[in-house]
CSV table of C-alpha atoms in Angstrom, one decimal:
chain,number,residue,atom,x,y,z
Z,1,UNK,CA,239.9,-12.4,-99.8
Z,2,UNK,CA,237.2,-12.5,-102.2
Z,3,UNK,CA,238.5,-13.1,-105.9
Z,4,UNK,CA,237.4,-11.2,-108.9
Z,5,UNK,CA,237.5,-12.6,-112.7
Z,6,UNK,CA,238.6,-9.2,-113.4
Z,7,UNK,CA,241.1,-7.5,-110.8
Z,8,UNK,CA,242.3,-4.7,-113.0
Z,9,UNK,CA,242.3,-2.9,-116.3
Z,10,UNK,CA,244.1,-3.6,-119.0
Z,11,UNK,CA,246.2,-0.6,-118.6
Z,12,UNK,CA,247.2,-1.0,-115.2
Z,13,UNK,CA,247.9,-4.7,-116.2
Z,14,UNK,CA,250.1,-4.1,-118.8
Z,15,UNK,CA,252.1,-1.5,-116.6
Z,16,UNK,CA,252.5,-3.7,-114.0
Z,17,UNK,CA,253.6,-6.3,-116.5
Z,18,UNK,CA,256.2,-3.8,-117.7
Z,19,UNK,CA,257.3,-3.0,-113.9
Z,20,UNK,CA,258.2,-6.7,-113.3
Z,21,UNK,CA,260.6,-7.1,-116.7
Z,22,UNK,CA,262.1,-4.1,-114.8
Z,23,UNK,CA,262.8,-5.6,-112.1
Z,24,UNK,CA,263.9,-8.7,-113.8
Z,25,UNK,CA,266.3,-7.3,-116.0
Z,26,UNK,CA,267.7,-3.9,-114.9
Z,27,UNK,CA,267.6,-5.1,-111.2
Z,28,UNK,CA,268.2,-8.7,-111.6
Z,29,UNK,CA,265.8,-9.9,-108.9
Z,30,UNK,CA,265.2,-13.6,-107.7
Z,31,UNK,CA,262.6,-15.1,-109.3
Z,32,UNK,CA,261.1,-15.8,-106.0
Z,33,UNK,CA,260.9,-12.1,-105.4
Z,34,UNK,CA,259.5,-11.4,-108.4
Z,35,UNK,CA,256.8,-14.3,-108.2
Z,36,UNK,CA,256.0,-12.5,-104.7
Z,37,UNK,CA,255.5,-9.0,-105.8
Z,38,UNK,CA,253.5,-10.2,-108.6
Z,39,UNK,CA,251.5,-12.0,-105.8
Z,40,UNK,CA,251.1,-9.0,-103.8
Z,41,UNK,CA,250.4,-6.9,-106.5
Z,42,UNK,CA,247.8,-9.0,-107.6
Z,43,UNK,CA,246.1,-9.3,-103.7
Z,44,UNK,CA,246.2,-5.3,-103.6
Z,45,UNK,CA,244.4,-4.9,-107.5
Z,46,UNK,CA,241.8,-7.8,-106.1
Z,47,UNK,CA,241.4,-5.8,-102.8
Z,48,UNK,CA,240.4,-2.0,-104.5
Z,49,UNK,CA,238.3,-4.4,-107.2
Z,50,UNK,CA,235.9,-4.5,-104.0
Z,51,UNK,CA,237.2,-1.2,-102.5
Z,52,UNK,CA,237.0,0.7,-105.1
Z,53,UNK,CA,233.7,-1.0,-106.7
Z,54,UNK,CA,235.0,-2.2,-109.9
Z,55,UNK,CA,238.6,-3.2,-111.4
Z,56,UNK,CA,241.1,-0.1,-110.8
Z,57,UNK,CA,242.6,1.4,-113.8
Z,58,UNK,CA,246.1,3.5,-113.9
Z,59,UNK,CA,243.8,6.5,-113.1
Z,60,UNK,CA,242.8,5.1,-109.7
Z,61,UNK,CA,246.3,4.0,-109.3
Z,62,UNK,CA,247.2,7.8,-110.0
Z,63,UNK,CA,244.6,8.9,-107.2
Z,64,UNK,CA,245.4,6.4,-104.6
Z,65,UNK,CA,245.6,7.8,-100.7
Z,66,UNK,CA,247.1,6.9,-98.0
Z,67,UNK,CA,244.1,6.1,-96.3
Z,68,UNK,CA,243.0,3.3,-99.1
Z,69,UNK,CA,246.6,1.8,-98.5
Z,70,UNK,CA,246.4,1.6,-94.9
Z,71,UNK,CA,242.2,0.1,-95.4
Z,72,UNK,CA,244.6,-2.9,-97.4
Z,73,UNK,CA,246.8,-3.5,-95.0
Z,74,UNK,CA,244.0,-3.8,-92.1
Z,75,UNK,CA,241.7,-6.2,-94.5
Z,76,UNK,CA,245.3,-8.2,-94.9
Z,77,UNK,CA,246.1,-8.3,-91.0
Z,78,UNK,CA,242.2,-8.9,-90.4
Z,79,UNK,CA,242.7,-12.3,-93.0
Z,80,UNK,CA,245.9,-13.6,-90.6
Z,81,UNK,CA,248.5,-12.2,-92.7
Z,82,UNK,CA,251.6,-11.6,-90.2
Z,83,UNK,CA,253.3,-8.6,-90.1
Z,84,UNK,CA,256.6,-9.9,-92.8
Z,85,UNK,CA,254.7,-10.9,-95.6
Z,86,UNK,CA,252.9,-7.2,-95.1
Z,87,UNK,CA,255.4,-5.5,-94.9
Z,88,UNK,CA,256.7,-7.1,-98.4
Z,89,UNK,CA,253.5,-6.3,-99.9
Z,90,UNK,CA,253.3,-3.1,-99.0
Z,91,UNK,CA,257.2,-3.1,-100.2
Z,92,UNK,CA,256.3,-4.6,-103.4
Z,93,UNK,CA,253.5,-1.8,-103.8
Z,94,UNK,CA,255.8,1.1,-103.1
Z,95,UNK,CA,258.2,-0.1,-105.8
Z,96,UNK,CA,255.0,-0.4,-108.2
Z,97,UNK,CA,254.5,3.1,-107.1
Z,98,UNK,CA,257.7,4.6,-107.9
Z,99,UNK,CA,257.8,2.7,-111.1
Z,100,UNK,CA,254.7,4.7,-112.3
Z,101,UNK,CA,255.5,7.8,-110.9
Z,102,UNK,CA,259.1,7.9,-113.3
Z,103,UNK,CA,256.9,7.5,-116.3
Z,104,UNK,CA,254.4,10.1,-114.5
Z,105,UNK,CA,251.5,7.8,-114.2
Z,106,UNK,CA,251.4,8.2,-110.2
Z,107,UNK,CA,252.5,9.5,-107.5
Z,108,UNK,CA,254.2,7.7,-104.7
Z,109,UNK,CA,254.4,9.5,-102.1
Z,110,UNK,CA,251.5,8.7,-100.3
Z,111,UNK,CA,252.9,5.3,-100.2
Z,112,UNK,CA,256.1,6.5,-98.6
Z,113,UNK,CA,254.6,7.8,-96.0
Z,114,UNK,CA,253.3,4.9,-94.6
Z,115,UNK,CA,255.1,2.9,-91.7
Z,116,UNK,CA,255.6,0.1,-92.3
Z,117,UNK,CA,254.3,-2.9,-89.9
Z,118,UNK,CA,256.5,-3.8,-86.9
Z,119,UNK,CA,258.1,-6.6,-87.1
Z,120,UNK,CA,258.9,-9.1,-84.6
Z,121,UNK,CA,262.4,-9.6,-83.5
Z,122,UNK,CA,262.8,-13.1,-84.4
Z,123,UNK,CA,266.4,-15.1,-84.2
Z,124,UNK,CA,267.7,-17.4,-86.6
Z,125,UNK,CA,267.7,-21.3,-85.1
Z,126,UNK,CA,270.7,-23.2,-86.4
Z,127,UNK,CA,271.0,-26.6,-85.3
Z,128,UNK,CA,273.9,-27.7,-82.7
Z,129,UNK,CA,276.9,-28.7,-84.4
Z,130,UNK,CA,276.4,-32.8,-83.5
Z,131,UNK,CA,273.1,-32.5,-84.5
Z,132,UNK,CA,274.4,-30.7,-88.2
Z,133,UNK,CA,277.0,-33.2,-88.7
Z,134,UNK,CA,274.3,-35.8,-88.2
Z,135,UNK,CA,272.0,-34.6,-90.7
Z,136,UNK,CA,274.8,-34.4,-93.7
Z,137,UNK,CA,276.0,-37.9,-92.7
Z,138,UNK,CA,276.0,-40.4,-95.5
Z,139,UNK,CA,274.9,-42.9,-92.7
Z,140,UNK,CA,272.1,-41.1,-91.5
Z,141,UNK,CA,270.2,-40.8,-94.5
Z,142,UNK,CA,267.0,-42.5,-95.3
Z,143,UNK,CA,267.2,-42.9,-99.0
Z,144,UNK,CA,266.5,-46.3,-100.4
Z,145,UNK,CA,268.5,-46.0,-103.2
Z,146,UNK,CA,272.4,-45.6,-102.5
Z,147,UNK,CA,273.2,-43.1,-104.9
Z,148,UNK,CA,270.2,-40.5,-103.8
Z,149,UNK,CA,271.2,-40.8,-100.4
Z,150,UNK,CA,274.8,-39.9,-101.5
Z,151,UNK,CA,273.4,-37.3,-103.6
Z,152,UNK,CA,270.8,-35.9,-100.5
Z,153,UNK,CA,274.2,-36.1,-98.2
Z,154,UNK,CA,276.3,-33.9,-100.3
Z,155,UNK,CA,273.8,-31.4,-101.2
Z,156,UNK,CA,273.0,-30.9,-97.0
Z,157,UNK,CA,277.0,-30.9,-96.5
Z,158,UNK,CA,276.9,-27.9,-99.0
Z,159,UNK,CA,274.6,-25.7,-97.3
Z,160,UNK,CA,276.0,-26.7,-93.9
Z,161,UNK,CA,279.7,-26.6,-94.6
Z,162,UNK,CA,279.6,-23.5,-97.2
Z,163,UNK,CA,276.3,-21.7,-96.1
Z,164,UNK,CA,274.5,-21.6,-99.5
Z,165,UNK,CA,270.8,-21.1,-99.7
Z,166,UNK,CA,269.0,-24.4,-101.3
Z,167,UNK,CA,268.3,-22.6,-104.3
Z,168,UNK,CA,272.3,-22.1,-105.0
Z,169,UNK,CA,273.3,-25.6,-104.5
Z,170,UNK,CA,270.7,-26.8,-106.7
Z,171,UNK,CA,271.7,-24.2,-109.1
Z,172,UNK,CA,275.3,-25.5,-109.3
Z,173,UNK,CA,276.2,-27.4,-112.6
Z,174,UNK,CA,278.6,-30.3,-112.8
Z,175,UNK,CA,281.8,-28.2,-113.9
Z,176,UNK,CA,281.7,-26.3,-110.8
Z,177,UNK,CA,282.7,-29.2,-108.6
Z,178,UNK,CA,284.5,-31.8,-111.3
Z,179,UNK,CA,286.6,-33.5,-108.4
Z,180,UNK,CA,289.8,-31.9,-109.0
Z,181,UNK,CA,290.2,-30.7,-105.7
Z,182,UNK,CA,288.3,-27.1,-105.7
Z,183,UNK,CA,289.1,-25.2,-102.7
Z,184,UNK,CA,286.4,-22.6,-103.4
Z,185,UNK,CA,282.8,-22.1,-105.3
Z,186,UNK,CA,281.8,-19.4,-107.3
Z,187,UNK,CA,278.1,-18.9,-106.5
Z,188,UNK,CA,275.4,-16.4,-107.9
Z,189,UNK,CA,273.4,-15.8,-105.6
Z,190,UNK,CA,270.0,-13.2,-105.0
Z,191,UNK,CA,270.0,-10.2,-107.2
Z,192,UNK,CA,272.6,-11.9,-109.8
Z,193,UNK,CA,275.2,-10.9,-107.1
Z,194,UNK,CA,278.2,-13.3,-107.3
Z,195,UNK,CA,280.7,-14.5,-104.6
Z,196,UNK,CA,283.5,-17.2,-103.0
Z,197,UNK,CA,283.0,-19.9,-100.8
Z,198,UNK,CA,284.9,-22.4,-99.2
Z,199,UNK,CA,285.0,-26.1,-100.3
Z,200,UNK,CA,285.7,-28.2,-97.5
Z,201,UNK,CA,287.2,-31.5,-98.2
Z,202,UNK,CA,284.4,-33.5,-96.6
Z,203,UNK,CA,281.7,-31.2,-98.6
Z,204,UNK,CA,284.1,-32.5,-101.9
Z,205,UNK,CA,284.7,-36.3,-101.1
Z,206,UNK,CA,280.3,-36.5,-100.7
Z,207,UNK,CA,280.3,-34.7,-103.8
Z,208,UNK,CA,282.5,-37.3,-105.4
Z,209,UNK,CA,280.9,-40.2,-103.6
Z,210,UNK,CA,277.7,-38.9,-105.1
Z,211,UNK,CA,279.0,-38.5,-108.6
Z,212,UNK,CA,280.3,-41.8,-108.5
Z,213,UNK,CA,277.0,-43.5,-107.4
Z,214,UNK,CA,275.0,-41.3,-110.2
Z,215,UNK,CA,273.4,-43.3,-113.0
Z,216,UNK,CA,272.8,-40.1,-115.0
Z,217,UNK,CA,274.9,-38.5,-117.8
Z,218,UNK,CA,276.4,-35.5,-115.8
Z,219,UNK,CA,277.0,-32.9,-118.8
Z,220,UNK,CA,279.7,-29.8,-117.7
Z,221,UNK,CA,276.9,-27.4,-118.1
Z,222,UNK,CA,274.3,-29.3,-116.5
Z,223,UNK,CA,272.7,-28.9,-113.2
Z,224,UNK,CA,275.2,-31.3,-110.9
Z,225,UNK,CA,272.1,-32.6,-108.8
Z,226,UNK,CA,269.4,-34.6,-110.4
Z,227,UNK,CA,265.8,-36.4,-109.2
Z,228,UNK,CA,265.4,-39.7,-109.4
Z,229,UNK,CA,264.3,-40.0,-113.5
Z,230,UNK,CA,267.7,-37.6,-114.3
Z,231,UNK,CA,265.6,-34.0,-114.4
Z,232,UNK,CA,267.0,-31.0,-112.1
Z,233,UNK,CA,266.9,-32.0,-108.4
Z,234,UNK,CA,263.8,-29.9,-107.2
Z,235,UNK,CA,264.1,-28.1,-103.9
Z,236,UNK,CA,260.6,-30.2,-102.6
Z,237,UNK,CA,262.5,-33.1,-102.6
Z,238,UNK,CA,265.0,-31.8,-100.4
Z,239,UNK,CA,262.6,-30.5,-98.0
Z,240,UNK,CA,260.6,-33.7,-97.5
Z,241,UNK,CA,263.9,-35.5,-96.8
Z,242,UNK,CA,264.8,-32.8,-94.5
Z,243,UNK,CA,261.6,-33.4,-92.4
Z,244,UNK,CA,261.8,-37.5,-92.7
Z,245,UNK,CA,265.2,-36.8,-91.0
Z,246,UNK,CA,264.1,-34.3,-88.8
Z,247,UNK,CA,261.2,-37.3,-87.4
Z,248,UNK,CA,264.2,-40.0,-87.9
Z,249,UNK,CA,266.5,-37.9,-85.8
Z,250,UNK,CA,264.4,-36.6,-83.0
Z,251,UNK,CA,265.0,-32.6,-84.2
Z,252,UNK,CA,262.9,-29.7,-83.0
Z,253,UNK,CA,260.9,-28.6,-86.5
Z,254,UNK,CA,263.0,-25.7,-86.8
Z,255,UNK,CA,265.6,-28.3,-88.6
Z,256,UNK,CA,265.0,-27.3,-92.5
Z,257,UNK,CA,267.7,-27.2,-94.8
Z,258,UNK,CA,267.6,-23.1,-94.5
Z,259,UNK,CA,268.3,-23.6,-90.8
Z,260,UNK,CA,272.0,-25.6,-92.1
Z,261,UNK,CA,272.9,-21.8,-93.8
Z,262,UNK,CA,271.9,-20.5,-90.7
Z,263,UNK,CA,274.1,-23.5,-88.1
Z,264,UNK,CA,276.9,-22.7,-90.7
Z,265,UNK,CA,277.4,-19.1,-90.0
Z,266,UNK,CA,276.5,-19.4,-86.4
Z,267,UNK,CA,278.9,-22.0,-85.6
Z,268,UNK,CA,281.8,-20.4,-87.6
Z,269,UNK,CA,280.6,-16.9,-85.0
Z,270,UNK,CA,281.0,-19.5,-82.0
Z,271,UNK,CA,284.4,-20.6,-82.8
Z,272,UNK,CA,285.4,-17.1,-83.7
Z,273,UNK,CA,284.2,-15.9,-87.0
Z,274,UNK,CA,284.3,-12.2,-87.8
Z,275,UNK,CA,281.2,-10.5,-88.9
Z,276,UNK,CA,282.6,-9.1,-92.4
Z,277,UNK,CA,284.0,-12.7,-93.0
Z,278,UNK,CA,280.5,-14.2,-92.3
Z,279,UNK,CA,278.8,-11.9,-94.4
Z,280,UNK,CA,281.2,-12.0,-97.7
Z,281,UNK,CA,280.4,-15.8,-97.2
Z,282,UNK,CA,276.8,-15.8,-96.4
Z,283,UNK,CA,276.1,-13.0,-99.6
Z,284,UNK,CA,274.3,-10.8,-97.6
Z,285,UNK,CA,273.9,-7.5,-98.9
Z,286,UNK,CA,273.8,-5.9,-95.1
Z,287,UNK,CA,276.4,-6.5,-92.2
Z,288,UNK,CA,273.4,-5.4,-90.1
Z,289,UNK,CA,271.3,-9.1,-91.4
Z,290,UNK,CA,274.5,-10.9,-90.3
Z,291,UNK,CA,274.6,-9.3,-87.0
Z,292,UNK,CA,271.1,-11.2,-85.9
Z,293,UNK,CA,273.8,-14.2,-85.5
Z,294,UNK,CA,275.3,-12.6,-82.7
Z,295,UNK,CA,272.4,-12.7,-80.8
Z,296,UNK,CA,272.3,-16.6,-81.6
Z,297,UNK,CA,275.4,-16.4,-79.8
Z,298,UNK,CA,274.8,-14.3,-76.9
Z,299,UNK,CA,271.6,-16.6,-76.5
Z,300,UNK,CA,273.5,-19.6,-76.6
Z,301,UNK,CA,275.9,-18.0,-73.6
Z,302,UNK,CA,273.2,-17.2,-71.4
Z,303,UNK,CA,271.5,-20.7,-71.5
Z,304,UNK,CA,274.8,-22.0,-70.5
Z,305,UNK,CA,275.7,-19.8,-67.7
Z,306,UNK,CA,272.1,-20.0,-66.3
Z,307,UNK,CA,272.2,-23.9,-66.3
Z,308,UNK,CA,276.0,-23.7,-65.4
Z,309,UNK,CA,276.4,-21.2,-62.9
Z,310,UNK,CA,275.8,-22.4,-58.9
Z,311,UNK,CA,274.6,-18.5,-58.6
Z,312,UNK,CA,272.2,-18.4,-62.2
């Protein structure tokens, strides 16, 4: 996409400004999301720069058709872009939209109209469960320095043995887990939401073993997990040891430390698991997000019986 200097004017900037506080405050959105509709948003003012011949103001906003949203949406898919990230941008726009058209600036209902692209039906891939407890083994990890590979082992055995996303287990602060044999976390987890989940003993003693090892000051409200010169552990740092493990261990590239939230909930399915159980744990706001693990399951099934059975 060509880039303008200019992609908008000042009016449309500053409403768009006051749409993500919105979102931030009244809606309490990640601030992933928001850095991603701010992307978007930015993509689609840079697209009607050209489209439109010049930077669109709130006025062009106001007289948008459905036909200039669908033009965006080709230019995007002509450029690669696959069909999830446009159907967030186009997600992100809508919400613009209906921002602007409560304060009367727009109307959105040519951008509610639209279908949204088709998205492929794509399953979740956990890990098996010897090749999960192999990743959040102490043992396993290639960390120089004993007390970082305690500290990568017990935040792995957190996502795999209570399902958080990275982002909530580097978010936990050092009160949370003190060693005093916690049975449960409280996490806060997207949109501010907040919720329980379990604290295996094994998840606890790597905690402890990390702690332990930890040459930083660990203050209550602190972030529990630190890099190696005492800062906040940053999620990069657990992705690049992921994939040296991943090469170490012979696992498919699948293997991120998302796909130990994902091993968590289907293995707990696989040994009997309830749907509304898995979801409280997991946070999901829909039962129907959780259900994508059954078809991990059913998956699973059919790959045995088809290398088991004499008549597969």
């Amino acid at each position: 996409m060509q880039e303008f200097l200019v992609s908008a004017k000042a009016d449309l900037m500053e409403a768009r400004a006051g749409w993500l506080s919105a979102l931030g405050r009244e809606r309490r959105l990640a601030s992933l999301t928001l850095e991603a509709y701010e992307r978007d948003t930015r993509q689609f003012f840079q697209f009607l720069t050209g489209h439109c011949g010049g930077p669109p103001g709130l006025s062009d906003i106001a007289d948008l058709r459905p036909a200039d949203l669908r033009a965006f949406l080709a230019y995007r898919r002509k450029e690669g872009v696959g069909a999830r990230t446009l159907g967030r941008g186009l997600a992100a726009i809508r919400s613009f939209l209906r921002h602007l058209e409560r304060r009367g600036l727009a109307n959105a209902a040519g951008a509610a109209s639209l279908r949204s692209p088709k998205l492929p039906k794509s399953l979740p891939r956990p890990l098996t469960a010897p090749e999960a407890r192999r990743v959040v083994s102490a043992g396993e990890q290639l960390a120089e320095e004993p007390w970082i590979a305690a500290r990568n082992a017990a935040v792995l055995t957190l996502l795999y043995g209570s399902g958080l996303r990275i982002s909530e287990a580097l978010g936990i602060t050092a009160s949370q887990i003190a060693g005093k044999g916690e049975t449960v976390l409280r996490i806060t987890g997207k949109g501010g939401k907040t919720r329980l989940t379990p604290m295996l003993p094994v998840a606890l003693q790597a905690v402890a073993e990390y702690r332990r090892l930890c040459p930083h000051h660990l203050p209550p409200n602190g972030p529990l997990f630190r890099g190696a010169r005492g800062g906040p552990l940053d999620p990069s740092v657990v992705q690049r040891e992921m994939r040296k493990l991943r090469s170490a261990l012979n696992l498919p590239d699948s293997a991120t430390p998302h796909a130990l939230r994902h091993s968590f909930a289907t293995h707990l399915l696989a040994r009997g698991g309830d749907l509304r159980t898995i979801q409280e744990l997991l946070g999901h706001a829909s039962l129907s997000t959780t259900q994508l693990y059954t078809g991990v399951d059913t998956s699973r099934l059919l790959d045995i019986y088809d290398k088991a059975h004499p008549r597969a």
